[in-house]
PDB file of N, CA and C in Angstrom:
ATOM      1  N   UNK A 193     -16.527-260.756  14.583  1.00  0.00           N
ATOM      2  CA  UNK A 193     -17.056-259.543  14.001  1.00  0.00           C
ATOM      3  C   UNK A 193     -17.227-259.694  12.490  1.00  0.00           C
ATOM      4  N   UNK A 194     -16.240-260.302  11.832  1.00  0.00           N
ATOM      5  CA  UNK A 194     -16.332-260.488  10.376  1.00  0.00           C
ATOM      6  C   UNK A 194     -17.527-261.358  10.011  1.00  0.00           C
ATOM      7  N   UNK A 195     -17.773-262.395  10.793  1.00  0.00           N
ATOM      8  CA  UNK A 195     -18.926-263.249  10.514  1.00  0.00           C
ATOM      9  C   UNK A 195     -20.227-262.465  10.636  1.00  0.00           C
ATOM     10  N   UNK A 196     -20.303-261.587  11.626  1.00  0.00           N
ATOM     11  CA  UNK A 196     -21.510-260.781  11.817  1.00  0.00           C
ATOM     12  C   UNK A 196     -21.710-259.811  10.652  1.00  0.00           C
ATOM     13  N   UNK A 197     -20.633-259.160  10.214  1.00  0.00           N
ATOM     14  CA  UNK A 197     -20.724-258.241   9.076  1.00  0.00           C
ATOM     15  C   UNK A 197     -21.179-259.002   7.835  1.00  0.00           C
ATOM     16  N   UNK A 198     -20.573-260.154   7.601  1.00  0.00           N
ATOM     17  CA  UNK A 198     -20.933-260.958   6.439  1.00  0.00           C
ATOM     18  C   UNK A 198     -22.382-261.429   6.519  1.00  0.00           C
ATOM     19  N   UNK A 199     -22.788-261.911   7.679  1.00  0.00           N
ATOM     20  CA  UNK A 199     -24.141-262.442   7.851  1.00  0.00           C
ATOM     21  C   UNK A 199     -25.205-261.369   7.631  1.00  0.00           C
ATOM     22  N   UNK A 200     -24.907-260.134   8.002  1.00  0.00           N
ATOM     23  CA  UNK A 200     -25.883-259.050   7.860  1.00  0.00           C
ATOM     24  C   UNK A 200     -25.836-258.403   6.477  1.00  0.00           C
ATOM     25  N   UNK A 201     -24.882-258.807   5.666  1.00  0.00           N
ATOM     26  CA  UNK A 201     -24.780-258.244   4.321  1.00  0.00           C
ATOM     27  C   UNK A 201     -25.757-258.956   3.392  1.00  0.00           C
ATOM     28  N   UNK A 202     -25.861-258.442   2.198  1.00  0.00           N
ATOM     29  CA  UNK A 202     -26.720-259.073   1.195  1.00  0.00           C
ATOM     30  C   UNK A 202     -25.931-260.038   0.320  1.00  0.00           C
ATOM     31  N   UNK A 203     -24.717-260.328   0.729  1.00  0.00           N
ATOM     32  CA  UNK A 203     -23.864-261.232  -0.032  1.00  0.00           C
ATOM     33  C   UNK A 203     -24.399-262.651   0.030  1.00  0.00           C
ATOM     34  N   UNK A 204     -24.389-263.335  -1.094  1.00  0.00           N
ATOM     35  CA  UNK A 204     -24.878-264.712  -1.134  1.00  0.00           C
ATOM     36  C   UNK A 204     -23.736-265.723  -1.137  1.00  0.00           C
ATOM     37  N   UNK A 205     -22.515-265.267  -1.425  1.00  0.00           N
ATOM     38  CA  UNK A 205     -21.359-266.150  -1.444  1.00  0.00           C
ATOM     39  C   UNK A 205     -20.814-266.385  -0.048  1.00  0.00           C
ATOM     40  N   UNK A 206     -19.752-267.176   0.049  1.00  0.00           N
ATOM     41  CA  UNK A 206     -19.185-267.550   1.340  1.00  0.00           C
ATOM     42  C   UNK A 206     -18.306-266.456   1.951  1.00  0.00           C
ATOM     43  N   UNK A 207     -18.041-266.613   3.229  1.00  0.00           N
ATOM     44  CA  UNK A 207     -17.019-265.831   3.917  1.00  0.00           C
ATOM     45  C   UNK A 207     -15.747-266.670   3.877  1.00  0.00           C
ATOM     46  N   UNK A 208     -14.709-266.148   3.255  1.00  0.00           N
ATOM     47  CA  UNK A 208     -13.423-266.836   3.179  1.00  0.00           C
ATOM     48  C   UNK A 208     -12.447-266.050   4.049  1.00  0.00           C
ATOM     49  N   UNK A 209     -11.906-266.683   5.082  1.00  0.00           N
ATOM     50  CA  UNK A 209     -10.999-266.034   6.027  1.00  0.00           C
ATOM     51  C   UNK A 209      -9.617-266.670   5.931  1.00  0.00           C
ATOM     52  N   UNK A 210      -8.596-265.829   5.729  1.00  0.00           N
ATOM     53  CA  UNK A 210      -7.223-266.309   5.598  1.00  0.00           C
ATOM     54  C   UNK A 210      -6.246-265.368   6.287  1.00  0.00           C
ATOM     55  N   UNK A 211      -5.135-265.927   6.721  1.00  0.00           N
ATOM     56  CA  UNK A 211      -4.037-265.138   7.277  1.00  0.00           C
ATOM     57  C   UNK A 211      -3.118-264.755   6.127  1.00  0.00           C
ATOM     58  N   UNK A 212      -3.072-263.479   5.794  1.00  0.00           N
ATOM     59  CA  UNK A 212      -2.317-263.009   4.633  1.00  0.00           C
ATOM     60  C   UNK A 212      -0.814-263.190   4.802  1.00  0.00           C
ATOM     61  N   UNK A 213      -0.334-263.167   6.014  1.00  0.00           N
ATOM     62  CA  UNK A 213       1.097-263.282   6.249  1.00  0.00           C
ATOM     63  C   UNK A 213       1.703-264.572   5.729  1.00  0.00           C
ATOM     64  N   UNK A 214       0.918-265.609   5.603  1.00  0.00           N
ATOM     65  CA  UNK A 214       1.437-266.886   5.141  1.00  0.00           C
ATOM     66  C   UNK A 214       1.024-267.251   3.725  1.00  0.00           C
ATOM     67  N   UNK A 215       0.365-266.343   3.031  1.00  0.00           N
ATOM     68  CA  UNK A 215      -0.132-266.648   1.683  1.00  0.00           C
ATOM     69  C   UNK A 215       0.902-266.421   0.598  1.00  0.00           C
ATOM     70  N   UNK A 216       0.849-267.260  -0.409  1.00  0.00           N
ATOM     71  CA  UNK A 216       1.597-267.017  -1.643  1.00  0.00           C
ATOM     72  C   UNK A 216       0.681-266.227  -2.574  1.00  0.00           C
ATOM     73  N   UNK A 217       1.222-265.462  -3.496  1.00  0.00           N
ATOM     74  CA  UNK A 217       0.388-264.670  -4.395  1.00  0.00           C
ATOM     75  C   UNK A 217      -0.657-265.498  -5.147  1.00  0.00           C
ATOM     76  N   UNK A 218      -0.315-266.703  -5.580  1.00  0.00           N
ATOM     77  CA  UNK A 218      -1.298-267.523  -6.297  1.00  0.00           C
ATOM     78  C   UNK A 218      -2.435-267.961  -5.373  1.00  0.00           C
ATOM     79  N   UNK A 219      -2.145-268.120  -4.083  1.00  0.00           N
ATOM     80  CA  UNK A 219      -3.198-268.473  -3.125  1.00  0.00           C
ATOM     81  C   UNK A 219      -4.170-267.306  -2.922  1.00  0.00           C
ATOM     82  N   UNK A 220      -3.673-266.075  -3.015  1.00  0.00           N
ATOM     83  CA  UNK A 220      -4.555-264.908  -2.917  1.00  0.00           C
ATOM     84  C   UNK A 220      -5.544-264.914  -4.076  1.00  0.00           C
ATOM     85  N   UNK A 221      -5.058-265.185  -5.271  1.00  0.00           N
ATOM     86  CA  UNK A 221      -5.947-265.234  -6.442  1.00  0.00           C
ATOM     87  C   UNK A 221      -7.029-266.298  -6.254  1.00  0.00           C
ATOM     88  N   UNK A 222      -6.655-267.451  -5.725  1.00  0.00           N
ATOM     89  CA  UNK A 222      -7.624-268.525  -5.476  1.00  0.00           C
ATOM     90  C   UNK A 222      -8.650-268.106  -4.419  1.00  0.00           C
ATOM     91  N   UNK A 223      -8.194-267.423  -3.375  1.00  0.00           N
ATOM     92  CA  UNK A 223      -9.101-266.971  -2.315  1.00  0.00           C
ATOM     93  C   UNK A 223     -10.097-265.947  -2.852  1.00  0.00           C
ATOM     94  N   UNK A 224      -9.625-265.044  -3.695  1.00  0.00           N
ATOM     95  CA  UNK A 224     -10.522-264.053  -4.295  1.00  0.00           C
ATOM     96  C   UNK A 224     -11.591-264.746  -5.130  1.00  0.00           C
ATOM     97  N   UNK A 225     -11.176-265.732  -5.891  1.00  0.00           N
ATOM     98  CA  UNK A 225     -12.131-266.468  -6.719  1.00  0.00           C
ATOM     99  C   UNK A 225     -13.150-267.212  -5.854  1.00  0.00           C
ATOM    100  N   UNK A 226     -12.697-267.834  -4.766  1.00  0.00           N
ATOM    101  CA  UNK A 226     -13.614-268.566  -3.874  1.00  0.00           C
ATOM    102  C   UNK A 226     -14.595-267.634  -3.189  1.00  0.00           C
ATOM    103  N   UNK A 227     -14.158-266.416  -2.882  1.00  0.00           N
ATOM    104  CA  UNK A 227     -14.994-265.475  -2.129  1.00  0.00           C
ATOM    105  C   UNK A 227     -15.881-264.616  -3.028  1.00  0.00           C
ATOM    106  N   UNK A 228     -15.751-264.747  -4.317  1.00  0.00           N
ATOM    107  CA  UNK A 228     -16.553-263.926  -5.236  1.00  0.00           C
ATOM    108  C   UNK A 228     -18.031-264.072  -4.898  1.00  0.00           C
ATOM    109  N   UNK A 229     -18.700-262.944  -4.743  1.00  0.00           N
ATOM    110  CA  UNK A 229     -20.102-262.949  -4.347  1.00  0.00           C
ATOM    111  C   UNK A 229     -20.281-262.998  -2.844  1.00  0.00           C
ATOM    112  N   UNK A 230     -19.179-263.107  -2.112  1.00  0.00           N
ATOM    113  CA  UNK A 230     -19.225-263.185  -0.658  1.00  0.00           C
ATOM    114  C   UNK A 230     -18.298-262.163  -0.040  1.00  0.00           C
ATOM    115  N   UNK A 231     -17.593-262.568   0.995  1.00  0.00           N
ATOM    116  CA  UNK A 231     -16.673-261.685   1.710  1.00  0.00           C
ATOM    117  C   UNK A 231     -15.325-262.377   1.863  1.00  0.00           C
ATOM    118  N   UNK A 232     -14.265-261.592   1.785  1.00  0.00           N
ATOM    119  CA  UNK A 232     -12.912-262.103   1.976  1.00  0.00           C
ATOM    120  C   UNK A 232     -12.291-261.380   3.161  1.00  0.00           C
ATOM    121  N   UNK A 233     -11.952-262.129   4.205  1.00  0.00           N
ATOM    122  CA  UNK A 233     -11.302-261.585   5.398  1.00  0.00           C
ATOM    123  C   UNK A 233      -9.830-261.954   5.333  1.00  0.00           C
ATOM    124  N   UNK A 234      -8.969-260.947   5.303  1.00  0.00           N
ATOM    125  CA  UNK A 234      -7.527-261.166   5.331  1.00  0.00           C
ATOM    126  C   UNK A 234      -6.971-260.538   6.598  1.00  0.00           C
ATOM    127  N   UNK A 235      -6.316-261.353   7.415  1.00  0.00           N
ATOM    128  CA  UNK A 235      -5.687-260.852   8.629  1.00  0.00           C
ATOM    129  C   UNK A 235      -4.176-260.797   8.417  1.00  0.00           C
ATOM    130  N   UNK A 236      -3.494-260.066   9.266  1.00  0.00           N
ATOM    131  CA  UNK A 236      -2.028-259.975   9.260  1.00  0.00           C
ATOM    132  C   UNK A 236      -1.470-259.522   7.910  1.00  0.00           C
ATOM    133  N   UNK A 237      -2.141-258.578   7.265  1.00  0.00           N
ATOM    134  CA  UNK A 237      -1.698-258.099   5.957  1.00  0.00           C
ATOM    135  C   UNK A 237      -0.316-257.459   6.061  1.00  0.00           C
ATOM    136  N   UNK A 238      -0.018-256.841   7.185  1.00  0.00           N
ATOM    137  CA  UNK A 238       1.297-256.231   7.375  1.00  0.00           C
ATOM    138  C   UNK A 238       2.435-257.237   7.355  1.00  0.00           C
ATOM    139  N   UNK A 239       2.137-258.514   7.596  1.00  0.00           N
ATOM    140  CA  UNK A 239       3.150-259.564   7.581  1.00  0.00           C
ATOM    141  C   UNK A 239       3.308-260.208   6.204  1.00  0.00           C
ATOM    142  N   UNK A 240       2.474-259.820   5.256  1.00  0.00           N
ATOM    143  CA  UNK A 240       2.525-260.407   3.914  1.00  0.00           C
ATOM    144  C   UNK A 240       3.752-259.893   3.163  1.00  0.00           C
ATOM    145  N   UNK A 241       4.188-260.671   2.191  1.00  0.00           N
ATOM    146  CA  UNK A 241       5.338-260.275   1.378  1.00  0.00           C
ATOM    147  C   UNK A 241       4.995-259.032   0.561  1.00  0.00           C
ATOM    148  N   UNK A 242       6.002-258.244   0.186  1.00  0.00           N
ATOM    149  CA  UNK A 242       5.734-257.078  -0.664  1.00  0.00           C
ATOM    150  C   UNK A 242       5.018-257.452  -1.960  1.00  0.00           C
ATOM    151  N   UNK A 243       5.367-258.591  -2.542  1.00  0.00           N
ATOM    152  CA  UNK A 243       4.698-259.026  -3.777  1.00  0.00           C
ATOM    153  C   UNK A 243       3.211-259.285  -3.527  1.00  0.00           C
ATOM    154  N   UNK A 244       2.893-259.943  -2.414  1.00  0.00           N
ATOM    155  CA  UNK A 244       1.496-260.216  -2.099  1.00  0.00           C
ATOM    156  C   UNK A 244       0.750-258.918  -1.815  1.00  0.00           C
ATOM    157  N   UNK A 245       1.381-257.996  -1.085  1.00  0.00           N
ATOM    158  CA  UNK A 245       0.728-256.725  -0.797  1.00  0.00           C
ATOM    159  C   UNK A 245       0.441-255.952  -2.087  1.00  0.00           C
ATOM    160  N   UNK A 246       1.366-256.000  -3.040  1.00  0.00           N
ATOM    161  CA  UNK A 246       1.150-255.320  -4.321  1.00  0.00           C
ATOM    162  C   UNK A 246      -0.008-255.965  -5.075  1.00  0.00           C
ATOM    163  N   UNK A 247      -0.061-257.286  -5.065  1.00  0.00           N
ATOM    164  CA  UNK A 247      -1.150-257.986  -5.743  1.00  0.00           C
ATOM    165  C   UNK A 247      -2.486-257.696  -5.069  1.00  0.00           C
ATOM    166  N   UNK A 248      -2.472-257.603  -3.750  1.00  0.00           N
ATOM    167  CA  UNK A 248      -3.683-257.269  -3.000  1.00  0.00           C
ATOM    168  C   UNK A 248      -4.161-255.863  -3.359  1.00  0.00           C
ATOM    169  N   UNK A 249      -3.242-254.914  -3.416  1.00  0.00           N
ATOM    170  CA  UNK A 249      -3.606-253.547  -3.801  1.00  0.00           C
ATOM    171  C   UNK A 249      -4.216-253.523  -5.199  1.00  0.00           C
ATOM    172  N   UNK A 250      -3.625-254.244  -6.115  1.00  0.00           N
ATOM    173  CA  UNK A 250      -4.152-254.300  -7.476  1.00  0.00           C
ATOM    174  C   UNK A 250      -5.575-254.881  -7.471  1.00  0.00           C
ATOM    175  N   UNK A 251      -5.800-255.923  -6.697  1.00  0.00           N
ATOM    176  CA  UNK A 251      -7.130-256.529  -6.619  1.00  0.00           C
ATOM    177  C   UNK A 251      -8.139-255.575  -6.003  1.00  0.00           C
ATOM    178  N   UNK A 252      -7.722-254.815  -4.996  1.00  0.00           N
ATOM    179  CA  UNK A 252      -8.622-253.842  -4.374  1.00  0.00           C
ATOM    180  C   UNK A 252      -9.012-252.741  -5.352  1.00  0.00           C
ATOM    181  N   UNK A 253      -8.105-252.380  -6.233  1.00  0.00           N
ATOM    182  CA  UNK A 253      -8.387-251.344  -7.221  1.00  0.00           C
ATOM    183  C   UNK A 253      -9.404-251.821  -8.261  1.00  0.00           C
ATOM    184  N   UNK A 254      -9.543-253.130  -8.422  1.00  0.00           N
ATOM    185  CA  UNK A 254     -10.542-253.697  -9.328  1.00  0.00           C
ATOM    186  C   UNK A 254     -11.762-254.110  -8.521  1.00  0.00           C
ATOM    187  N   UNK A 255     -12.258-253.226  -7.685  1.00  0.00           N
ATOM    188  CA  UNK A 255     -13.319-253.547  -6.728  1.00  0.00           C
ATOM    189  C   UNK A 255     -14.582-254.086  -7.395  1.00  0.00           C
ATOM    190  N   UNK A 256     -14.817-253.740  -8.646  1.00  0.00           N
ATOM    191  CA  UNK A 256     -16.024-254.232  -9.304  1.00  0.00           C
ATOM    192  C   UNK A 256     -15.969-255.743  -9.529  1.00  0.00           C
ATOM    193  N   UNK A 257     -14.789-256.319  -9.520  1.00  0.00           N
ATOM    194  CA  UNK A 257     -14.633-257.755  -9.733  1.00  0.00           C
ATOM    195  C   UNK A 257     -14.469-258.526  -8.427  1.00  0.00           C
ATOM    196  N   UNK A 258     -14.233-257.836  -7.353  1.00  0.00           N
ATOM    197  CA  UNK A 258     -13.827-258.490  -6.112  1.00  0.00           C
ATOM    198  C   UNK A 258     -15.001-258.714  -5.158  1.00  0.00           C
ATOM    199  N   UNK A 259     -14.811-259.620  -4.199  1.00  0.00           N
ATOM    200  CA  UNK A 259     -15.788-259.771  -3.133  1.00  0.00           C
ATOM    201  C   UNK A 259     -15.692-258.594  -2.174  1.00  0.00           C
ATOM    202  N   UNK A 260     -16.575-258.558  -1.209  1.00  0.00           N
ATOM    203  CA  UNK A 260     -16.452-257.557  -0.144  1.00  0.00           C
ATOM    204  C   UNK A 260     -15.177-257.861   0.611  1.00  0.00           C
ATOM    205  N   UNK A 261     -14.396-256.825   0.904  1.00  0.00           N
ATOM    206  CA  UNK A 261     -13.100-256.998   1.566  1.00  0.00           C
ATOM    207  C   UNK A 261     -13.179-256.624   3.026  1.00  0.00           C
ATOM    208  N   UNK A 262     -12.647-257.463   3.876  1.00  0.00           N
ATOM    209  CA  UNK A 262     -12.473-257.204   5.301  1.00  0.00           C
ATOM    210  C   UNK A 262     -11.001-257.472   5.581  1.00  0.00           C
ATOM    211  N   UNK A 263     -10.245-256.418   5.842  1.00  0.00           N
ATOM    212  CA  UNK A 263      -8.799-256.544   5.953  1.00  0.00           C
ATOM    213  C   UNK A 263      -8.344-256.004   7.306  1.00  0.00           C
ATOM    214  N   UNK A 264      -7.444-256.747   7.970  1.00  0.00           N
ATOM    215  CA  UNK A 264      -6.844-256.280   9.215  1.00  0.00           C
ATOM    216  C   UNK A 264      -5.332-256.363   9.097  1.00  0.00           C
ATOM    217  N   UNK A 265      -4.653-255.574   9.915  1.00  0.00           N
ATOM    218  CA  UNK A 265      -3.193-255.618   9.923  1.00  0.00           C
ATOM    219  C   UNK A 265      -2.690-256.230  11.198  1.00  0.00           C
TER     220      UNK A 265
END
């Protein structure tokens, strides 16, 4: 489904898909940078550390700088 949403969007950047439950906060920053201009799919956000969830919330609040977000829990 995420690939279909991304493919039908006007985004020119890549679709970057990651499991949030296993990410370190610095890896989230790298994923956001890689997905800029594209879409970022994060699965298992509920399994992510509180620090990562806080960093994710902060990134979502700066939506003008971020890629399109596709998030699942």
